[in-house]
Amino acid sequence: MTEGQPNQRRYYLSDIPLEEARDRFFTALRNAGLLEAMPPEVVPVKAARGRVTSGPVWAATSSPHYDAAAMDGIAVRAADTTGATETSPVTLVVNGAERQAVWVDTGDPMPSGFNAVIMVEHLHTVGEDHVSIMAPVAPWQHVRPLGEDIVATELVLTENHRLTPADLGACAAAGLARLSVRRRPSVAIIPTGNELVPVGADLQPGDVVEFNSIMLSAQLEEWGAAATVVGPVRDSFVALRDAAAEALNSHDLVVINAGSSAGSEDYTALVVEELGELLVHGIAVRPGHPVVLGLARGKPLVGLPGYPVSAMLTSELLLQPLVKHWLGQAGDSQRPTVHAQITRKVMSSTGEDEFLRVKLGRVGEKMVATPVQRGAGVLMSLVRADGLVKIPRFSEGMDAGAEVAVELLRPPAEVENTIVAIGSHDLTLDLMSSFLRRVPGGASLSSSHIGSLGGLVALRRGEAHLAGSHLLDEATGQYNVSYIERYLPQVPVVLVNLVGRVQGLMVRPGNPSGIQSLSDLLRPEIAFVNRQRGSGTRVLLDYQLRELGVSPESVNGYQREEFSHLAVAAAVNGGAADVGLGILSAARALGLEFIPLANEQYDLVIPRAHYESDLLQPLLALLTSGEFRQAVDELGGYDVSRMGQVQAEIG
Amino acid sequence: MTEGQPNQRRYYLSDIPLEEARDRFFTALRNAGLLEAMPPEVVPVKAARGRVTSGPVWAATSSPHYDAAAMDGIAVRAADTTGATETSPVTLVVNGAERQAVWVDTGDPMPSGFNAVIMVEHLHTVGEDHVSIMAPVAPWQHVRPLGEDIVATELVLTENHRLTPADLGACAAAGLARLSVRRRPSVAIIPTGNELVPVGADLQPGDVVEFNSIMLSAQLEEWGAAATVVGPVRDSFVALRDAAAEALNSHDLVVINAGSSAGSEDYTALVVEELGELLVHGIAVRPGHPVVLGLARGKPLVGLPGYPVSAMLTSELLLQPLVKHWLGQAGDSQRPTVHAQITRKVMSSTGEDEFLRVKLGRVGEKMVATPVQRGAGVLMSLVRADGLVKIPRFSEGMDAGAEVAVELLRPPAEVENTIVAIGSHDLTLDLMSSFLRRVPGGASLSSSHIGSLGGLVALRRGEAHLAGSHLLDEATGQYNVSYIERYLPQVPVVLVNLVGRVQGLMVRPGNPSGIQSLSDLLRPEIAFVNRQRGSGTRVLLDYQLRELGVSPESVNGYQREEFSHLAVAAAVNGGAADVGLGILSAARALGLEFIPLANEQYDLVIPRAHYESDLLQPLLALLTSGEFRQAVDELGGYDVSRMGQVQAEIG
């Protein structure tokens, strides 16, 4: 088959709503008898944590299995103590055939015929053969009766119960050395694609690291399944069909990733049709879409999309309920939900359920949710996200400020303890977030990068605790102050220096295009890569171009916007652009050459209310810690001499 | 050393508040340099789920590491497409040295010099060597730029980050085949006690199954530590000292369990003093108290109490923060909290923090918390509990109806989906709870056993969804109806039969005391074991004694109350009593002989509002399912012929 010829497409996928897809899939599984709970297997109780009981667990023995002394002291017959008072103590014989009392320690079996214990502290006089007591005792006082905890034959645990540490203890106490638990569902994952190479391989253009199977396996293991990766398998119908057929022999579920779309090299749906029945091809979920659901050789056979966010999300939506069902567990996600205000307008297509990744934080009284990148290929959007917002397929999106329900991807306490930074990007913010995690109980730093001006607007709206900013006032040569006065007139602000840094032109090693200054950007063969509007770097560029009397339109590539210094450096490094404007540390990070243009001041803009809050103290403490300062200095290109110094108090 | 001689006690423990104990322990650890985070170890990225990063994780490669086509179609130079319209399409040469377009599939590297992709769907005519287009494209359209997801050198994850499936994918995408993670803290657990035998051993009186180490190991593993069990070690100072000394050589933390009190065979504190420094002996926590905290041979050496609930709780309060600190994680419990109304008055000693185990459920609008047994030895109280309520040491307890904060031991969704049954105990309720767990999405059944009358009172207070009841009206011979009319005058109720059952006298096999009827209970040598006031069985007994004209005082053992049929059977089986009144299934469960006295009717009392709720439908459906009926029938002693039939609708 010649590769890449579009006329070999044989069909198109047609997306159906998630609920319909799930329903079709689970109905077919039920009809085929494939929704039965996993059969039991027997494991030692010590190895059963997190496993699920396959039937009710009944106690084999009682605990305690004898009447036991519950105190250190003497065992007596309660009747022998009748009438003892302070004025007429009763003396009991301790040893010999006529003994009325027996020394016992906590846990000792009660001697036959004895039915109460007197604590050693309550004994009046103690001799070799006698003790005396000054109060009578009731029968069963300080006796731990047989079966107090567990009575043999009683129900210890129900069926389909996930075993906790306390459960394991109770089962062992009930005499059960081994437990019958549900076998883990066995899942084969078949990565497919000629481009796939293992992680760690030396990468050539066109190679793609095969990492989806690592994520999918980890997800499945988290849900209680046992995952095996088979392959990768080449883009060949026959190879994929044979691999799937073999995997179906020995697994409860087979997952092909990807080839689930309708392109010329997408064989997953064809394989399902060849081996069994194709139930669903395409679901109206974003990220998601090209999902294949089928039944083959009496097993579910599933194709998941290749983009990593799509793969993880659809796996969660479709495979998690299946695995949990097999383990007798409720299938729905058990993640806690919070309500939050969305910080930006979000448009969403009607006709598809969208799952938006958001960052969260509590700013003042408000829980705010800031959307991160939405691309299905941007796995970092999932890594950085604190939660998921579902935009139903009947909705066109929502306005900024709308209240949304957010399914949490992190523990609620961690979300509450998050410092929200929105504004300009600088590498030192990343370093800061990592340093903060060294502080026991210290906050997480959650940064969104939308440029300096965007940060000031976010502060005005009460959506962030602080903003990184490097906005030059051309009139005064001063950084940030006049912008704060203009954009945050109502908000008392403390302006704290983070770093001084050098901005300059980044070019490939050896400077092949011979770029010397900004005026080289006017050369028609030179491709520039710009930063987004509102970023301090863009402000600087526009200022410098004006100084030169140059119109932005005459710069080739002025329209191509990237959102961070590293993205600009990557575009230059990859050859997509010849030159970009950015900071020295970004150029150094990717080994680019750097032509310095200007020193600038990068500050943190912090509303006073937050500046004084407990939440921010670990961050402020970092700024004056020698260790952090040194780590920033080692990045190169930074002037750390004024780090942590208050530059201005405004308002 | 002679065993059990109280005059060999050398000291008493003195409880200090938890915070003080923690502070003393952690300060000493910090001063000794023992609070540093665990050192790194390198693991394959595939094996790193749940591990914690030991430093910031920086990307080794970009993802994608080249500019890639984001669609199937043709790669073009945007400039070549200028001017294309529907009326004047532009034709591009596909092959050869002069090519203006190159076929690409999604993910293919962009050919050098090409900077945009046109989707195959937008191509007008397609020939062997030419394609034509009807619209111009912008540069970078449908190109996935190098580093769109991850730019080499950028921060992928912070230090001290617990690795999720998405994180593993991102690390692999960033070219990291191996990750540096914190070594798991290594913990040795030394069970000590002459009475300890392994689970599964043939038990002799005085033997105690060693199950605490199973629970403690599972807890520690859950927190991220690696636990090893050493021993059990005999109650010998020398043996325990030597075992502890050896364990300290090769572990980060050594835990002795138990011997932590101040009895004659409690050596833990002495061992700590001998090997190092005793910091704390006794904490004012219930269940808890005899805890030993020390430093020895440059390691923390801890003694935990022997009672299982005390051991688990103090381990959580003291070891969890240490393990989490070593792993760079926030030490506090991350369990969600709900607010609930406590259903009973709870008295608590001032001077000690008490941790009360409660069962939870939402009844109507109210979340109700019902305390379970408080004994430190009743592990089942922890197994059955849904949450923990802390009663601070300055409090004397709380009144029924008080609002309390409950730390959840189960997922919130599971707690919300719980049917609360309070009332009489019957074994079929246990079976029912297990059967309910087979229903996908079905509720949990949470039963508290306080007798039939107690159940009606709980319903009146809105604290339960249903109550098991078998209250005989002596006047009418009818069960439950008159009691419901008296106790629940305002509540419309549906009375549904669960089972008919036989009540009778339970005696040991062979009936050694020759008991034939209730009148034998008057024989002075016969020890009886009773049920608690308010239970239907007690009502039955009192009725039958009155019929005989017998005064309860003349029954030896009438005062000894047990709270379930099985507990009564266990008392008879163990020899603590000669005879008890109970149901046939309990006698059968423990192999006792049974002398039938009366048939009775055991019903479920269900307020109509709950009867009609979605929550109860799976339970009501069970009552008419053949499978459940058969399982109850197989228990023996039950009449299931009217199971599920409505007996009366009242109010």
mmCIF file of C-alpha atoms in Angstrom, chain B residues 205-354:
data_model
loop_
_atom_site.group_PDB
_atom_site.id
_atom_site.type_symbol
_atom_site.label_atom_id
_atom_site.label_comp_id
_atom_site.label_asym_id
_atom_site.label_seq_id
_atom_site.Cartn_x
_atom_site.Cartn_y
_atom_site.Cartn_z
ATOM 1 C CA PRO B 205 -6.168 -20.238 74.749
ATOM 2 C CA GLY B 206 -3.842 -17.306 75.367
ATOM 3 C CA ASP B 207 -2.562 -17.284 71.792
ATOM 4 C CA VAL B 208 -3.074 -14.015 69.987
ATOM 5 C CA VAL B 209 -2.905 -13.756 66.220
ATOM 6 C CA GLU B 210 -0.179 -11.284 65.244
ATOM 7 C CA PHE B 211 -2.108 -9.055 62.884
ATOM 8 C CA ASN B 212 -1.020 -5.573 63.923
ATOM 9 C CA SER B 213 2.095 -5.785 61.759
ATOM 10 C CA ILE B 214 -0.083 -6.559 58.739
ATOM 11 C CA MET B 215 -2.139 -3.402 59.330
ATOM 12 C CA LEU B 216 0.838 -1.223 60.141
ATOM 13 C CA SER B 217 2.775 -2.440 57.088
ATOM 14 C CA ALA B 218 -0.197 -1.748 54.848
ATOM 15 C CA GLN B 219 -0.584 1.754 56.301
ATOM 16 C CA LEU B 220 3.097 2.525 55.812
ATOM 17 C CA GLU B 221 3.066 1.225 52.249
ATOM 18 C CA GLU B 222 0.046 3.381 51.565
ATOM 19 C CA TRP B 223 1.987 6.437 52.700
ATOM 20 C CA GLY B 224 4.903 5.523 50.442
ATOM 21 C CA ALA B 225 7.262 3.708 52.833
ATOM 22 C CA ALA B 226 8.732 0.212 52.478
ATOM 23 C CA ALA B 227 7.846 -1.890 55.527
ATOM 24 C CA THR B 228 9.602 -5.016 56.775
ATOM 25 C CA VAL B 229 8.351 -7.166 59.642
ATOM 26 C CA VAL B 230 11.049 -8.519 61.959
ATOM 27 C CA GLY B 231 10.037 -11.137 64.488
ATOM 28 C CA PRO B 232 7.809 -11.555 66.471
ATOM 29 C CA VAL B 233 10.237 -11.167 69.356
ATOM 30 C CA ARG B 234 9.602 -12.738 72.784
ATOM 31 C CA ASP B 235 8.849 -10.654 75.875
ATOM 32 C CA SER B 236 12.475 -10.375 76.875
ATOM 33 C CA PHE B 237 14.348 -7.167 77.388
ATOM 34 C CA VAL B 238 17.521 -8.581 75.888
ATOM 35 C CA ALA B 239 15.843 -10.136 72.870
ATOM 36 C CA LEU B 240 13.901 -6.957 72.154
ATOM 37 C CA ARG B 241 16.927 -4.718 72.639
ATOM 38 C CA ASP B 242 19.023 -6.823 70.292
ATOM 39 C CA ALA B 243 16.305 -7.001 67.644
ATOM 40 C CA ALA B 244 15.792 -3.240 67.808
ATOM 41 C CA ALA B 245 19.526 -2.528 67.670
ATOM 42 C CA GLU B 246 19.926 -4.689 64.594
ATOM 43 C CA ALA B 247 16.904 -3.175 62.856
ATOM 44 C CA LEU B 248 18.212 0.327 63.545
ATOM 45 C CA ASN B 249 21.336 -0.494 61.528
ATOM 46 C CA SER B 250 19.479 -0.932 58.286
ATOM 47 C CA HIS B 251 16.233 1.046 58.496
ATOM 48 C CA ASP B 252 15.171 4.672 58.622
ATOM 49 C CA LEU B 253 12.609 4.024 61.346
ATOM 50 C CA VAL B 254 12.029 1.157 63.763
ATOM 51 C CA VAL B 255 8.617 0.489 65.287
ATOM 52 C CA ILE B 256 8.118 -1.870 68.227
ATOM 53 C CA ASN B 257 4.598 -3.155 68.755
ATOM 54 C CA ALA B 258 3.679 -3.384 71.585
ATOM 55 C CA GLY B 259 5.175 -3.545 75.123
ATOM 56 C CA SER B 260 4.842 0.202 75.117
ATOM 57 C CA SER B 261 2.880 0.487 78.356
ATOM 58 C CA ALA B 262 4.294 0.300 81.880
ATOM 59 C CA GLY B 263 3.421 -3.279 82.816
ATOM 60 C CA SER B 264 5.844 -5.875 84.064
ATOM 61 C CA GLU B 265 6.470 -7.215 80.558
ATOM 62 C CA ASP B 266 6.553 -3.886 78.790
ATOM 63 C CA TYR B 267 10.137 -3.423 77.697
ATOM 64 C CA THR B 268 9.827 -0.966 74.834
ATOM 65 C CA ALA B 269 10.524 2.179 76.820
ATOM 66 C CA LEU B 270 13.432 0.475 78.582
ATOM 67 C CA VAL B 271 14.878 -0.587 75.251
ATOM 68 C CA VAL B 272 14.646 2.969 73.944
ATOM 69 C CA GLU B 273 16.391 4.251 77.077
ATOM 70 C CA GLU B 274 19.086 1.632 76.772
ATOM 71 C CA LEU B 275 19.765 2.284 73.089
ATOM 72 C CA GLY B 276 19.243 6.029 73.053
ATOM 73 C CA GLU B 277 16.970 8.723 74.377
ATOM 74 C CA LEU B 278 13.370 8.333 75.510
ATOM 75 C CA LEU B 279 11.509 11.479 74.406
ATOM 76 C CA VAL B 280 7.881 10.658 75.130
ATOM 77 C CA HIS B 281 6.166 7.872 77.026
ATOM 78 C CA GLY B 282 2.406 8.179 76.830
ATOM 79 C CA ILE B 283 0.193 10.542 74.859
ATOM 80 C CA ALA B 284 -3.200 11.844 75.906
ATOM 81 C CA VAL B 285 -5.033 10.346 72.951
ATOM 82 C CA ARG B 286 -7.863 7.816 73.061
ATOM 83 C CA PRO B 287 -7.544 5.233 71.682
ATOM 84 C CA GLY B 288 -3.815 5.589 72.062
ATOM 85 C CA HIS B 289 -2.036 6.341 75.322
ATOM 86 C CA PRO B 290 0.940 3.995 75.667
ATOM 87 C CA VAL B 291 3.106 5.382 72.900
ATOM 88 C CA VAL B 292 6.886 5.500 73.128
ATOM 89 C CA LEU B 293 8.843 8.008 71.061
ATOM 90 C CA GLY B 294 12.599 8.022 71.106
ATOM 91 C CA LEU B 295 15.841 8.446 69.243
ATOM 92 C CA ALA B 296 18.380 5.653 69.198
ATOM 93 C CA ARG B 297 21.552 5.037 67.184
ATOM 94 C CA GLY B 298 20.716 8.109 65.132
ATOM 95 C CA LYS B 299 17.277 6.842 64.122
ATOM 96 C CA PRO B 300 13.730 7.306 65.367
ATOM 97 C CA LEU B 301 12.651 4.346 67.522
ATOM 98 C CA VAL B 302 8.941 4.195 68.278
ATOM 99 C CA GLY B 303 6.739 1.958 70.398
ATOM 100 C CA LEU B 304 3.061 1.674 69.487
ATOM 101 C CA PRO B 305 0.255 0.296 71.670
ATOM 102 C CA GLY B 306 -0.930 -3.265 71.317
ATOM 103 C CA TYR B 307 -4.640 -2.696 70.922
ATOM 104 C CA PRO B 308 -5.212 -2.572 67.185
ATOM 105 C CA VAL B 309 -7.288 0.595 67.005
ATOM 106 C CA SER B 310 -4.753 2.392 69.199
ATOM 107 C CA ALA B 311 -1.906 1.115 67.051
ATOM 108 C CA MET B 312 -3.472 2.258 63.774
ATOM 109 C CA LEU B 313 -4.540 5.619 65.085
ATOM 110 C CA THR B 314 -1.257 6.543 66.752
ATOM 111 C CA SER B 315 0.619 5.305 63.707
ATOM 112 C CA GLU B 316 -1.449 7.669 61.603
ATOM 113 C CA LEU B 317 -0.950 10.562 64.010
ATOM 114 C CA LEU B 318 2.799 10.120 64.432
ATOM 115 C CA LEU B 319 4.315 7.985 61.682
ATOM 116 C CA GLN B 320 2.334 9.323 58.739
ATOM 117 C CA PRO B 321 3.642 12.902 59.128
ATOM 118 C CA LEU B 322 7.177 11.546 59.419
ATOM 119 C CA VAL B 323 6.962 9.351 56.321
ATOM 120 C CA LYS B 324 5.310 12.122 54.338
ATOM 121 C CA HIS B 325 7.854 14.660 55.504
ATOM 122 C CA TRP B 326 10.665 12.358 54.345
ATOM 123 C CA LEU B 327 8.938 12.214 50.971
ATOM 124 C CA GLY B 328 8.535 15.992 50.759
ATOM 125 C CA GLN B 329 4.760 15.765 51.067
ATOM 126 C CA ALA B 330 2.406 17.760 53.256
ATOM 127 C CA GLY B 331 2.054 15.738 56.444
ATOM 128 C CA ASP B 332 -1.541 16.384 57.331
ATOM 129 C CA SER B 333 -4.187 13.911 56.424
ATOM 130 C CA GLN B 334 -5.693 14.781 53.067
ATOM 131 C CA ARG B 335 -9.014 13.185 53.863
ATOM 132 C CA PRO B 336 -12.093 15.162 52.963
ATOM 133 C CA THR B 337 -14.323 16.318 55.793
ATOM 134 C CA VAL B 338 -18.101 16.522 56.045
ATOM 135 C CA HIS B 339 -20.318 18.016 58.676
ATOM 136 C CA ALA B 340 -22.864 15.753 60.326
ATOM 137 C CA GLN B 341 -25.226 15.533 63.268
ATOM 138 C CA ILE B 342 -24.170 13.097 65.932
ATOM 139 C CA THR B 343 -27.051 10.766 66.829
ATOM 140 C CA ARG B 344 -26.133 9.998 70.432
ATOM 141 C CA LYS B 345 -24.803 11.828 73.410
ATOM 142 C CA VAL B 346 -21.095 11.128 73.709
ATOM 143 C CA MET B 347 -19.176 11.613 76.933
ATOM 144 C CA SER B 348 -15.436 12.016 76.663
ATOM 145 C CA SER B 349 -12.742 12.504 79.269
ATOM 146 C CA THR B 350 -11.228 15.928 79.429
ATOM 147 C CA GLY B 351 -7.479 15.776 79.245
ATOM 148 C CA GLU B 352 -7.337 13.476 76.236
ATOM 149 C CA ASP B 353 -8.086 13.922 72.561
ATOM 150 C CA GLU B 354 -10.545 11.238 71.590
#
